[in-house]
Short mmCIF file of C-alpha atoms and ligand atoms in Angstrom, two decimals:
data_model
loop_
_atom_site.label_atom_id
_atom_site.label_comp_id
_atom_site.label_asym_id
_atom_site.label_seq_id
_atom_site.Cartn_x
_atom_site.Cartn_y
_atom_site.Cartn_z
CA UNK A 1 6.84 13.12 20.51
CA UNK A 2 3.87 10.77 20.22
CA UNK A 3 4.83 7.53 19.29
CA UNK A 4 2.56 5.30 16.94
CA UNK A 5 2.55 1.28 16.59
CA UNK A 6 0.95 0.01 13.78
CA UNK A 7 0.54 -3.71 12.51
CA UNK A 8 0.16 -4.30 9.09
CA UNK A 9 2.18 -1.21 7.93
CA UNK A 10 3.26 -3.10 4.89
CA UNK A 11 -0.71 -3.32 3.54
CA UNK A 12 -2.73 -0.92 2.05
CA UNK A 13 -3.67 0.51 4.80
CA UNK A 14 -0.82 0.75 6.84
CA UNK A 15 1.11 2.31 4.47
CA UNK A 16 -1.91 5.34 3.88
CA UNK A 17 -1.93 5.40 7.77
CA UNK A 18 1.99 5.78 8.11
CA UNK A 19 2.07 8.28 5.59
CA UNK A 20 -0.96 10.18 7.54
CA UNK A 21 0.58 10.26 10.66
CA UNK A 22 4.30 11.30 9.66
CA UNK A 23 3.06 13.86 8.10
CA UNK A 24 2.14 15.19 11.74
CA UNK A 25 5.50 16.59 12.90
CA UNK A 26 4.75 15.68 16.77
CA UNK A 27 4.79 11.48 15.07
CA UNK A 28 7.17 8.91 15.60
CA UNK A 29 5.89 5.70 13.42
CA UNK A 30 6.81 1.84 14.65
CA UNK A 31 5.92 -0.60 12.15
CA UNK A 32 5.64 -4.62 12.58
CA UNK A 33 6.82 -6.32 9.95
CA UNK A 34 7.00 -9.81 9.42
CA UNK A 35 10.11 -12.32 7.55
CA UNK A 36 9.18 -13.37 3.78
CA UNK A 37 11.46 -14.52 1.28
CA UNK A 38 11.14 -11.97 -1.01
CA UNK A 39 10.40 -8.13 0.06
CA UNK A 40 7.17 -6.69 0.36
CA UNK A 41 7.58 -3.62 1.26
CA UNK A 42 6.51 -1.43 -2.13
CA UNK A 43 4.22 0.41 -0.08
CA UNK A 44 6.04 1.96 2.28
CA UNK A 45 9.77 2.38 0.33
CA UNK A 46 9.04 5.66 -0.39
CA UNK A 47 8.86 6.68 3.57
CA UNK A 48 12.56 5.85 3.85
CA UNK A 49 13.24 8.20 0.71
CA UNK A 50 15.70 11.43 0.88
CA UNK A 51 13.58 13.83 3.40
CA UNK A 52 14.98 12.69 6.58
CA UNK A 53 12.85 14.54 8.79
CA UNK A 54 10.18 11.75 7.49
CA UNK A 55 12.85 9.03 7.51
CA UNK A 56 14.43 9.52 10.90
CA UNK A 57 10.59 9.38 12.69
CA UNK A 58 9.73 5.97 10.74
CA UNK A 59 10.89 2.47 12.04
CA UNK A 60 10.38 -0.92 11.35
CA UNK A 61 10.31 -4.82 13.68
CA UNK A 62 9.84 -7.96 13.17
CA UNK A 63 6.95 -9.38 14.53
CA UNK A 64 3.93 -11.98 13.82
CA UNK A 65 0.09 -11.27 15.15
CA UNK A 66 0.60 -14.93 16.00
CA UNK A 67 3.29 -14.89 18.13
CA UNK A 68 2.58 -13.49 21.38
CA UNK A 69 6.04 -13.22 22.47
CA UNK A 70 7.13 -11.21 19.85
CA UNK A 71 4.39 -8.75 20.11
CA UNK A 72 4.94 -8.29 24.54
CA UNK A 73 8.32 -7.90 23.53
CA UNK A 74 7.71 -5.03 21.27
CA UNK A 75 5.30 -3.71 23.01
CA UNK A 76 7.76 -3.39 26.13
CA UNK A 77 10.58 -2.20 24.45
CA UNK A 78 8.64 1.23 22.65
CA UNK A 79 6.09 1.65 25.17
CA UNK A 80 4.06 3.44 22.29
CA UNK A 81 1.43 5.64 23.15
CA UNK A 82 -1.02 4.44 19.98
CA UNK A 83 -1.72 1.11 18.69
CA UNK A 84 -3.20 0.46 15.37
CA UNK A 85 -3.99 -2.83 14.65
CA UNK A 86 -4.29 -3.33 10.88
CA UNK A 87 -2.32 -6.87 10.73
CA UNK A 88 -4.73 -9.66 8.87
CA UNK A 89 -5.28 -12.22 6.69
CA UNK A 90 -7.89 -10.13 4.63
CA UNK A 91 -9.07 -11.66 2.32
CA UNK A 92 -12.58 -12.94 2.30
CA UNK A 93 -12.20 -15.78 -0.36
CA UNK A 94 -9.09 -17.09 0.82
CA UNK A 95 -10.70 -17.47 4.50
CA UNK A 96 -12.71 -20.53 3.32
CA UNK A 97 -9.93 -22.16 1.80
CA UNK A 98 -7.86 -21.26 5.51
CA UNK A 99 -9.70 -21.07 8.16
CA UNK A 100 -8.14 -21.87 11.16
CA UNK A 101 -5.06 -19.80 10.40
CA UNK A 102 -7.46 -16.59 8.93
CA UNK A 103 -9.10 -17.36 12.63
CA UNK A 104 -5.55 -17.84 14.51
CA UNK A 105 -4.34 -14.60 12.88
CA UNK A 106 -7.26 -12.25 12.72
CA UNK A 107 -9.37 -13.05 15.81
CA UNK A 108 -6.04 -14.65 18.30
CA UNK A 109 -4.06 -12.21 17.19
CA UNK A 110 -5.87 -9.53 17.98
CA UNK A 111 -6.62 -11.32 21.78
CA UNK A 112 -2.86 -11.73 21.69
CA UNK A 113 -2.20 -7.67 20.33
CA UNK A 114 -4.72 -6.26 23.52
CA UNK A 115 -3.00 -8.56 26.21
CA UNK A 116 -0.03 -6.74 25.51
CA UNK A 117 -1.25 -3.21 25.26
CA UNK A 118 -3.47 -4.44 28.66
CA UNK A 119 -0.07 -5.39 30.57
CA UNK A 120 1.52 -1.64 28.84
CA UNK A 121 -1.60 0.00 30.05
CA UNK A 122 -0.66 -0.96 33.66
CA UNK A 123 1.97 1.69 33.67
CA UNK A 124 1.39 4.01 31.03
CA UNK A 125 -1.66 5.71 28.98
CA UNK A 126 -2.04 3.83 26.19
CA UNK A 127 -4.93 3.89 23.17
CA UNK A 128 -5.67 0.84 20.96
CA UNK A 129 -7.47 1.11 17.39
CA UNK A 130 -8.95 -2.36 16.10
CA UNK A 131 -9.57 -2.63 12.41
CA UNK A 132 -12.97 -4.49 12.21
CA UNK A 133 -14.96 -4.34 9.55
CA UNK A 134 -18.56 -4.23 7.80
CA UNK A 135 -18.12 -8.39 6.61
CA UNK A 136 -19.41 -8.29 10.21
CA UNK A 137 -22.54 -7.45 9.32
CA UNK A 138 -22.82 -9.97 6.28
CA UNK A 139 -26.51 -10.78 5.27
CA UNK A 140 -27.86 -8.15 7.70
CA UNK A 141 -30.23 -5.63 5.83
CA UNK A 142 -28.92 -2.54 4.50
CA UNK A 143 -28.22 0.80 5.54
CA UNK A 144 -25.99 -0.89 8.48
CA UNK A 145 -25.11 1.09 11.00
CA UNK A 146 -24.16 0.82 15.14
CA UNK A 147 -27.34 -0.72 15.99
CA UNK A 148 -27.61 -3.65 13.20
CA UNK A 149 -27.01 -7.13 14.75
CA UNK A 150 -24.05 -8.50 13.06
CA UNK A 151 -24.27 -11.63 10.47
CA UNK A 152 -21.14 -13.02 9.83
CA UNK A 153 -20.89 -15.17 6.44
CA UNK A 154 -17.25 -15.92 6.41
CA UNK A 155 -14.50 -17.45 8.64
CA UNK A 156 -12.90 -13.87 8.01
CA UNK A 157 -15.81 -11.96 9.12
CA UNK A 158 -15.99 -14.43 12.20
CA UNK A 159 -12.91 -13.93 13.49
CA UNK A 160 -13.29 -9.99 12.50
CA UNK A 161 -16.26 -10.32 15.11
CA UNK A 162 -14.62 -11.78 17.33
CA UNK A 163 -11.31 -9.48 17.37
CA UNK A 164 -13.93 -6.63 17.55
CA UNK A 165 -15.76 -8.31 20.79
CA UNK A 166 -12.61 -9.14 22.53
CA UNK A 167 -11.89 -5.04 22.00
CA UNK A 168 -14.96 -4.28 23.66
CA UNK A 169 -14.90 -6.36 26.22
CA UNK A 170 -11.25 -4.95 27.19
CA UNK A 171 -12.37 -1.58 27.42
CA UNK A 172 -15.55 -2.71 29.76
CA UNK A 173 -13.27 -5.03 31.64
CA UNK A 174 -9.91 -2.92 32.07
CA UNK A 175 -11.44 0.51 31.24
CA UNK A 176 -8.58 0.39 28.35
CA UNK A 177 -8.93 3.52 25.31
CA UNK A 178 -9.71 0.89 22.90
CA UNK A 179 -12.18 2.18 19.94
CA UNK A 180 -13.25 -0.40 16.94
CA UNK A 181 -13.24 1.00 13.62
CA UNK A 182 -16.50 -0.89 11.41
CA UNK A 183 -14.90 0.36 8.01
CA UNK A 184 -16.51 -0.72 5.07
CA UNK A 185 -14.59 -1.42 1.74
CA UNK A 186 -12.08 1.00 1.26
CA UNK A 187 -10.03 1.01 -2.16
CA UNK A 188 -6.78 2.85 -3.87
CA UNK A 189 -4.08 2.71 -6.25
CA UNK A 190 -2.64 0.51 -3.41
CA UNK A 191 -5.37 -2.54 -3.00
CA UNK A 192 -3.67 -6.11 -2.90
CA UNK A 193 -4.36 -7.35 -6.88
CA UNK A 194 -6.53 -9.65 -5.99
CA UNK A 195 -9.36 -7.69 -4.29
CA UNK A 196 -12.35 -6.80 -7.09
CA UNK A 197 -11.64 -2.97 -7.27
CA UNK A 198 -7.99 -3.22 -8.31
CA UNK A 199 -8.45 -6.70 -10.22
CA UNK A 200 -10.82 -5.09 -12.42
CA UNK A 201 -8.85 -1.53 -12.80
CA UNK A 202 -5.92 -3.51 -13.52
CA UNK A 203 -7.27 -5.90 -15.97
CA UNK A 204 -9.25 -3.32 -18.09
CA UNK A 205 -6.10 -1.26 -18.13
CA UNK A 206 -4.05 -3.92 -19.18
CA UNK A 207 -6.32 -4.98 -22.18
CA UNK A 208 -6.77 -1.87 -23.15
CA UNK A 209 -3.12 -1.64 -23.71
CA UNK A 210 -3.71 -5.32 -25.34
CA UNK A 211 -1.75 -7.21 -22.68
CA UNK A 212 -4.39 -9.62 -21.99
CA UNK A 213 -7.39 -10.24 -24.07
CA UNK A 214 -10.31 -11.39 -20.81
CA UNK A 215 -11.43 -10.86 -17.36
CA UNK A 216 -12.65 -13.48 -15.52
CA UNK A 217 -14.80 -12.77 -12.53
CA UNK A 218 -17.45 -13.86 -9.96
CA UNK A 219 -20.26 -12.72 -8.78
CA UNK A 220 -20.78 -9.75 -10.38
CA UNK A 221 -24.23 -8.29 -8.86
CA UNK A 222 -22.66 -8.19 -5.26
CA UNK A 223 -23.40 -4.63 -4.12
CA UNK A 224 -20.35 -2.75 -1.99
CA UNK A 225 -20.11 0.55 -0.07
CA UNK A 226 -17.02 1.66 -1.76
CA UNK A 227 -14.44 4.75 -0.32
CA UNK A 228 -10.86 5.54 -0.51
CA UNK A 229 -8.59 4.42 1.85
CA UNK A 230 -6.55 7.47 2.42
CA UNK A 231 -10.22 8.84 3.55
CA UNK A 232 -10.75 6.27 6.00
CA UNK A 233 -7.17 5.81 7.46
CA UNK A 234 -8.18 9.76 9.24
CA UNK A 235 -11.08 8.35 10.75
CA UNK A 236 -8.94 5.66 12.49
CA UNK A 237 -6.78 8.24 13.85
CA UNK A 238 -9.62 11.17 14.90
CA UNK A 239 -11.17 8.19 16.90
CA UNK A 240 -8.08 7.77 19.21
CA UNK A 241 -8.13 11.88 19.26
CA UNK A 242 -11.12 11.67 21.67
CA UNK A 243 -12.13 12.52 24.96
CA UNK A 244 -13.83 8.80 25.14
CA UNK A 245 -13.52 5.89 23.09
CA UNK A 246 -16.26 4.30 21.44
CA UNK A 247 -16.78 2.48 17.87
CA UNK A 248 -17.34 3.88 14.99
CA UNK A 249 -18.95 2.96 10.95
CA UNK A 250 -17.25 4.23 8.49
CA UNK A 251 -18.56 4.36 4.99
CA UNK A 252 -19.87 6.58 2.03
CA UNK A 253 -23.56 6.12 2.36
CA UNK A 254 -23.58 4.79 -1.32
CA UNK A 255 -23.42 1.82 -2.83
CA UNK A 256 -22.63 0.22 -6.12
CA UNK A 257 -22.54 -3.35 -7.54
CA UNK A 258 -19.39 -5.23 -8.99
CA UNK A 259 -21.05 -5.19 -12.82
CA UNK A 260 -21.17 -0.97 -11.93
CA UNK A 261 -17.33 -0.98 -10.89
CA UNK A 262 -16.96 -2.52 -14.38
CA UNK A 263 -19.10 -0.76 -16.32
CA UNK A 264 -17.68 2.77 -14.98
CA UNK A 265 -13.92 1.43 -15.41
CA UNK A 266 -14.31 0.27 -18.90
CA UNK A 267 -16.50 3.12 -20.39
CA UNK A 268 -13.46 5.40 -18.96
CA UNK A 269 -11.16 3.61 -21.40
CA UNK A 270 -13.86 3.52 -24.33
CA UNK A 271 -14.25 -0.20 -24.16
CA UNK A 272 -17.36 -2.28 -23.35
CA UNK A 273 -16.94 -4.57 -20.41
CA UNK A 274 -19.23 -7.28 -21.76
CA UNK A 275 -16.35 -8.28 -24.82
CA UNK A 276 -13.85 -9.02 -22.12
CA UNK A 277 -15.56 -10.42 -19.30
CA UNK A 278 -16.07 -14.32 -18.50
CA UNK A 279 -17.45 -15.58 -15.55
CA UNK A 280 -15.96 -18.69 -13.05
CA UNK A 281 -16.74 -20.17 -9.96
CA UNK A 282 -12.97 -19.85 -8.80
CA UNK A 283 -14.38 -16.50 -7.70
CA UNK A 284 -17.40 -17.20 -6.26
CA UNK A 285 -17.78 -17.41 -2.40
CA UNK A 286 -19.85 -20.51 -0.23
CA UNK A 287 -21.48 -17.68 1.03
CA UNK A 288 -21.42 -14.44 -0.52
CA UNK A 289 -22.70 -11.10 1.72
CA UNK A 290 -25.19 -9.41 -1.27
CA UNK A 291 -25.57 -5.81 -0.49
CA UNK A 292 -23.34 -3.25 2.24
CA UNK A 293 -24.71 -0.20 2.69
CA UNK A 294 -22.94 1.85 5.53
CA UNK A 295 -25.01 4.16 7.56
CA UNK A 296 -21.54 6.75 9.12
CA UNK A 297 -23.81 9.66 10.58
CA UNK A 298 -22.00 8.93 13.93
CA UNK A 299 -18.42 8.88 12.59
CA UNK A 300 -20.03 12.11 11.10
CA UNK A 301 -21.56 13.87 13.62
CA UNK A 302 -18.63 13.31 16.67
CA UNK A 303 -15.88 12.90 14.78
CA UNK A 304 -16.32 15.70 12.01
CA UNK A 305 -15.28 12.57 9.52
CA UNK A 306 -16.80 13.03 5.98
CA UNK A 307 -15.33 10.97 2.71
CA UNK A 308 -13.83 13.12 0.09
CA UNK A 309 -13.18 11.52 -2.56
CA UNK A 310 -16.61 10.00 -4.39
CA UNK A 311 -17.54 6.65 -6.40
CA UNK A 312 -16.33 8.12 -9.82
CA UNK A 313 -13.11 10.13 -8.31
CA UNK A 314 -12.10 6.20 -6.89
CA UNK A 315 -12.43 5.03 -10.11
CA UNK A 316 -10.70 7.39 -12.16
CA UNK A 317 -7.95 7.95 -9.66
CA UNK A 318 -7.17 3.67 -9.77
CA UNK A 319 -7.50 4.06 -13.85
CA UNK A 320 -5.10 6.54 -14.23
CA UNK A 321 -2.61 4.90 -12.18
CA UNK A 322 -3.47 1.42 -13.55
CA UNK A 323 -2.83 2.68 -16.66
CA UNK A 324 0.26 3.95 -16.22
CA UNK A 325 1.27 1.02 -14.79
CA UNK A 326 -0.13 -1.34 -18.13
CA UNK A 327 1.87 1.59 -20.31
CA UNK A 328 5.52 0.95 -18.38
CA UNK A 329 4.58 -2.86 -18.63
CA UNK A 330 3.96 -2.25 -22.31
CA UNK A 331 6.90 -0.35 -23.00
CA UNK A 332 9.55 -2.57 -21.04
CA UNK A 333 8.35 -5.28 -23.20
CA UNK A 334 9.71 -3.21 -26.41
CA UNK A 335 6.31 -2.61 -27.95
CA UNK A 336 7.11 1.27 -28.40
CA UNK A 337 7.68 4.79 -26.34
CA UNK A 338 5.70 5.47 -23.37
P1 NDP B 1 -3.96 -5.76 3.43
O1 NDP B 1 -4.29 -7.16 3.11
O2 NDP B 1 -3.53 -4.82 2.35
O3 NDP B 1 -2.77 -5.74 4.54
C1 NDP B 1 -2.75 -6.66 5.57
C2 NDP B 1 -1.50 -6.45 6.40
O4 NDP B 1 -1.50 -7.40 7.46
C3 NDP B 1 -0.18 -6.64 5.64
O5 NDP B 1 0.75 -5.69 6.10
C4 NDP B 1 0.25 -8.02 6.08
O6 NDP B 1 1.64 -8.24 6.02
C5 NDP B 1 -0.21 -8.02 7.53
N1 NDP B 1 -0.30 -9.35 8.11
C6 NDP B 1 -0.85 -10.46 7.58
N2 NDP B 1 -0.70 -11.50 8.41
C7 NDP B 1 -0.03 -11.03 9.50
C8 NDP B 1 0.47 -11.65 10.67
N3 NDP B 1 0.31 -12.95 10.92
N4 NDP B 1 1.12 -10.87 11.57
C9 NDP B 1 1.32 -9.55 11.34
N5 NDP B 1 0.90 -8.92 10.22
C10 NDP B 1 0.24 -9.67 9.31
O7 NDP B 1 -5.20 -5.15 4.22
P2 NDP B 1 -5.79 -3.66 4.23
O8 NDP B 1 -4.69 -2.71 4.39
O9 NDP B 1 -6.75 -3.51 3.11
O10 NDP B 1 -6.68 -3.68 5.55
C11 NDP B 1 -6.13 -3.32 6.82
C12 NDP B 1 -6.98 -3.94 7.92
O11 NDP B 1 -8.31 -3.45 7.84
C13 NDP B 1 -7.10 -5.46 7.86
O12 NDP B 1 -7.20 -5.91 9.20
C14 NDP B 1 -8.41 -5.70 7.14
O13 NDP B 1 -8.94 -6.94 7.50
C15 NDP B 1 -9.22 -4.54 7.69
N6 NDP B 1 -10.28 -4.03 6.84
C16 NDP B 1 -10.01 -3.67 5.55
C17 NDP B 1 -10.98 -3.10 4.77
C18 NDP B 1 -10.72 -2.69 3.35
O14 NDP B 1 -11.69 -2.47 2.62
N7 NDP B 1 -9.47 -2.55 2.94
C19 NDP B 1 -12.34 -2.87 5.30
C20 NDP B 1 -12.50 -3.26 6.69
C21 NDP B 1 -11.50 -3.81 7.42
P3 NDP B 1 2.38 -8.85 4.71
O15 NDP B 1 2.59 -7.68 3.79
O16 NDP B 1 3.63 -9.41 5.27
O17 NDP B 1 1.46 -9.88 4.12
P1 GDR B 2 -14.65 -8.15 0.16
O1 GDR B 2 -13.75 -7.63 -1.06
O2 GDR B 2 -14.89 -9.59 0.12
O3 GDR B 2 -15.84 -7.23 0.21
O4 GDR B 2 -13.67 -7.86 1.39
P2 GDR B 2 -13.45 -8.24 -2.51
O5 GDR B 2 -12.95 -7.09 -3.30
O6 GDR B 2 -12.60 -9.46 -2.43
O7 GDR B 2 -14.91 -8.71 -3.03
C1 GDR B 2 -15.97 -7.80 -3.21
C2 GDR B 2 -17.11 -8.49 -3.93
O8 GDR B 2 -16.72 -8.75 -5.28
C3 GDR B 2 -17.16 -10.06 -5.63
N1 GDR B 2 -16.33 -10.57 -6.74
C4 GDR B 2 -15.01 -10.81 -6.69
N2 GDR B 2 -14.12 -10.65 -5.69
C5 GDR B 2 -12.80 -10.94 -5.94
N3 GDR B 2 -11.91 -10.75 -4.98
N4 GDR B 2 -12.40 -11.43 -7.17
C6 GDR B 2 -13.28 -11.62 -8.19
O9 GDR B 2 -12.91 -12.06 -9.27
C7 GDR B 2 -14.64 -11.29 -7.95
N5 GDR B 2 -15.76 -11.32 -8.73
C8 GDR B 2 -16.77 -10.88 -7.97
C9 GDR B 2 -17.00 -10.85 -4.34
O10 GDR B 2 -17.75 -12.06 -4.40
C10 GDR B 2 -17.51 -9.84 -3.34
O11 GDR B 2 -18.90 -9.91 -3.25
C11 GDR B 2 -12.90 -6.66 1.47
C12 GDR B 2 -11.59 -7.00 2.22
O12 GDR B 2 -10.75 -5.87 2.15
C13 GDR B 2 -11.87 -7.32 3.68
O13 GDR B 2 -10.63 -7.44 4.37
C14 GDR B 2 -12.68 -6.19 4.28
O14 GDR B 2 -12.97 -6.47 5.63
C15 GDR B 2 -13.96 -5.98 3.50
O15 GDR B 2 -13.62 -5.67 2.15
C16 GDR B 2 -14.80 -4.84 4.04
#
């Protein structure tokens, strides 16, 4: 058996990337977890559902990116032979209003993540995947690819940057497998609610259903490189299938502004964005990164990698599910049948 370690199993990501690799008969799947006061763990319930053959590989720990003694001592006790680490404070917004922790948790933590897979990697093979991400590149000019300089415009995409240099620098240093993944925004039926994709798909869905009557947003002529998540959670684990490791963009090629992402969601529930949405600076950023624009032909060419699902299959495929949602909400509330 191969055994897999992945932090932030409960997020988005995680749970695509659990789901991925259990579904590969030679995987065992260790997931960190940390203690909150209510459970969190929607997205990854279903992996503990009747098929044990799923169930009996899958495993979960308590641990904190920012507590180094937690993460040695997992990292002793399951000796795994793949690390993924997804664990952050994500969100881009939220890292101006905290960011020493956003820095403590995203850039330590992953310092704190390789030191143990370094002191593992004294005694055993051992391959490390580091989540970074295209906020790196920030007000660099688009298509960005391996060779743009990076830009960084938030204390998230700082301490992305420096997670992502500490990563290099490891495999230079201790000739440690250690790839970094630059994925740009990658969406689903699974996105935390208050990321733009899924706060718009939700909203529209839910006043379409008339459960609330506005939208407010921010900037809405911010342009992103949008892609499913299930797509990009393969790439992280074909660049840990190869001979070398190196980093890797991952992207679409395409890109689309936030007023688009609106336009497309509404028109697919015959509605017309502009009579719901209002506009606040609640959502707008100190600085705000204008256009991404991935450039993947590497991820392409060496790791066979191509996105399969396109701009309009994303946002039908978080409508109908939105929808579904705003229709259980509706009818749990006693308005009528679903
Ligand atoms: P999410 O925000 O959905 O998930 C983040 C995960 O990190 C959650 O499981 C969360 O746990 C966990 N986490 C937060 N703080 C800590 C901590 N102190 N110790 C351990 N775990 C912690 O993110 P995504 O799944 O969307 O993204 C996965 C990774 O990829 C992140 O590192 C993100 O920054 C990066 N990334 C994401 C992109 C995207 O478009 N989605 C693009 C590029 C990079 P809990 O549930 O307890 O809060
Ligand atoms: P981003 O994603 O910052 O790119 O980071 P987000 O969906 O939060 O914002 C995308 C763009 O939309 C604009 N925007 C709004 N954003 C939010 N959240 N809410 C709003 O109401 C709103 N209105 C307009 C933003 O200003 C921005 O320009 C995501 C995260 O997943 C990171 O962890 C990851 O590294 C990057 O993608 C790649």
């Amino acid at each position: 058996m191969k055994r897999a370690l992945i932090t932030g199993i409960t997020g988005q990501d995680g749970s695509y990337l659990a789901e991925f690799l259990l579904g590969k008969p030679e995987y065992e799947v260790h997931g960190l977890v940390r203690r909150s006061s209510s459970l969190n763990r929607q997205r990854i319930d279903h992996l503990f559902g009747p098929e044990p053959s799923i169930r009996e590989r899958f495993h979960l720990h308590y641990a904190d990116l920012a507590d180094a003694s937690s993460l040695a001592g997992v990292m002793e006790r399951l000796r795994p032979d793949e690390v993924y680490n997804l664990g952050a404070q994500s969100h881009v917004r939220v890292s101006f209003d905290q960011p020493l922790y956003t820095a403590d948790v995203v850039g330590l933590g992953t310092l704190r993540l390789l030191e143990a897979v370094r002191h593992l990697a004294l005694s055993k093979p051992v391959r490390f995947y580091q989540a970074s991400s295209s906020e790196m590149y920030g007000s660099a000019a688009p298509p960005q690819g391996p060779n743009t300089p990076f830009h960084p415009r938030s204390p998230y995409a700082c301490a992305k940057l420096y997670g992502h240099w500490q990563t290099v620098n490891y495999r230079e240093a201790y000739n440690l497998f250690a790839c970094s993944g630059i994925l740009f925004n990658h969406e689903s039926p699974r996105r935390g609610e208050s990321f733009v994709t899924r706060k718009i798909t939700l909203g529209a869905t839910r006043i379409k259903e008339g459960l609330q009557q506005k939208l407010v947003m921010g900037n809405l002529d911010a342009k992103r490189d949008w892609g499913f998540a299930g797509d990009y959670v393969r790439a992280m684990w074909l660049m840990l299938q190869q001979e070398q490791p190196d980093d890797y963009v991952v992207a679409t090629g395409e890109t689309h502004s936030v007023r688009e992402f609106l336009e497309w969601t509404f028109s697919q529930l015959d509605l017309d964005y502009h009579d719901f949405v209002e506009f606040d600076t609640r959502y707008t950023r100190p600085s705000e990164v204008d256009v991404l624009l991935g450039d993947a032909s590497k991820a392409r060419e060496r790791l066979g990698w191509e996105a399969e699902v396109d701009f309009p299959g994303l946002v039908k495929m978080m409508v109908e599910h939105d929808l579904e949602l705003a229709r259980r909400e509706k009818f749990a509330m006693g308005y009528s049948s679903p």
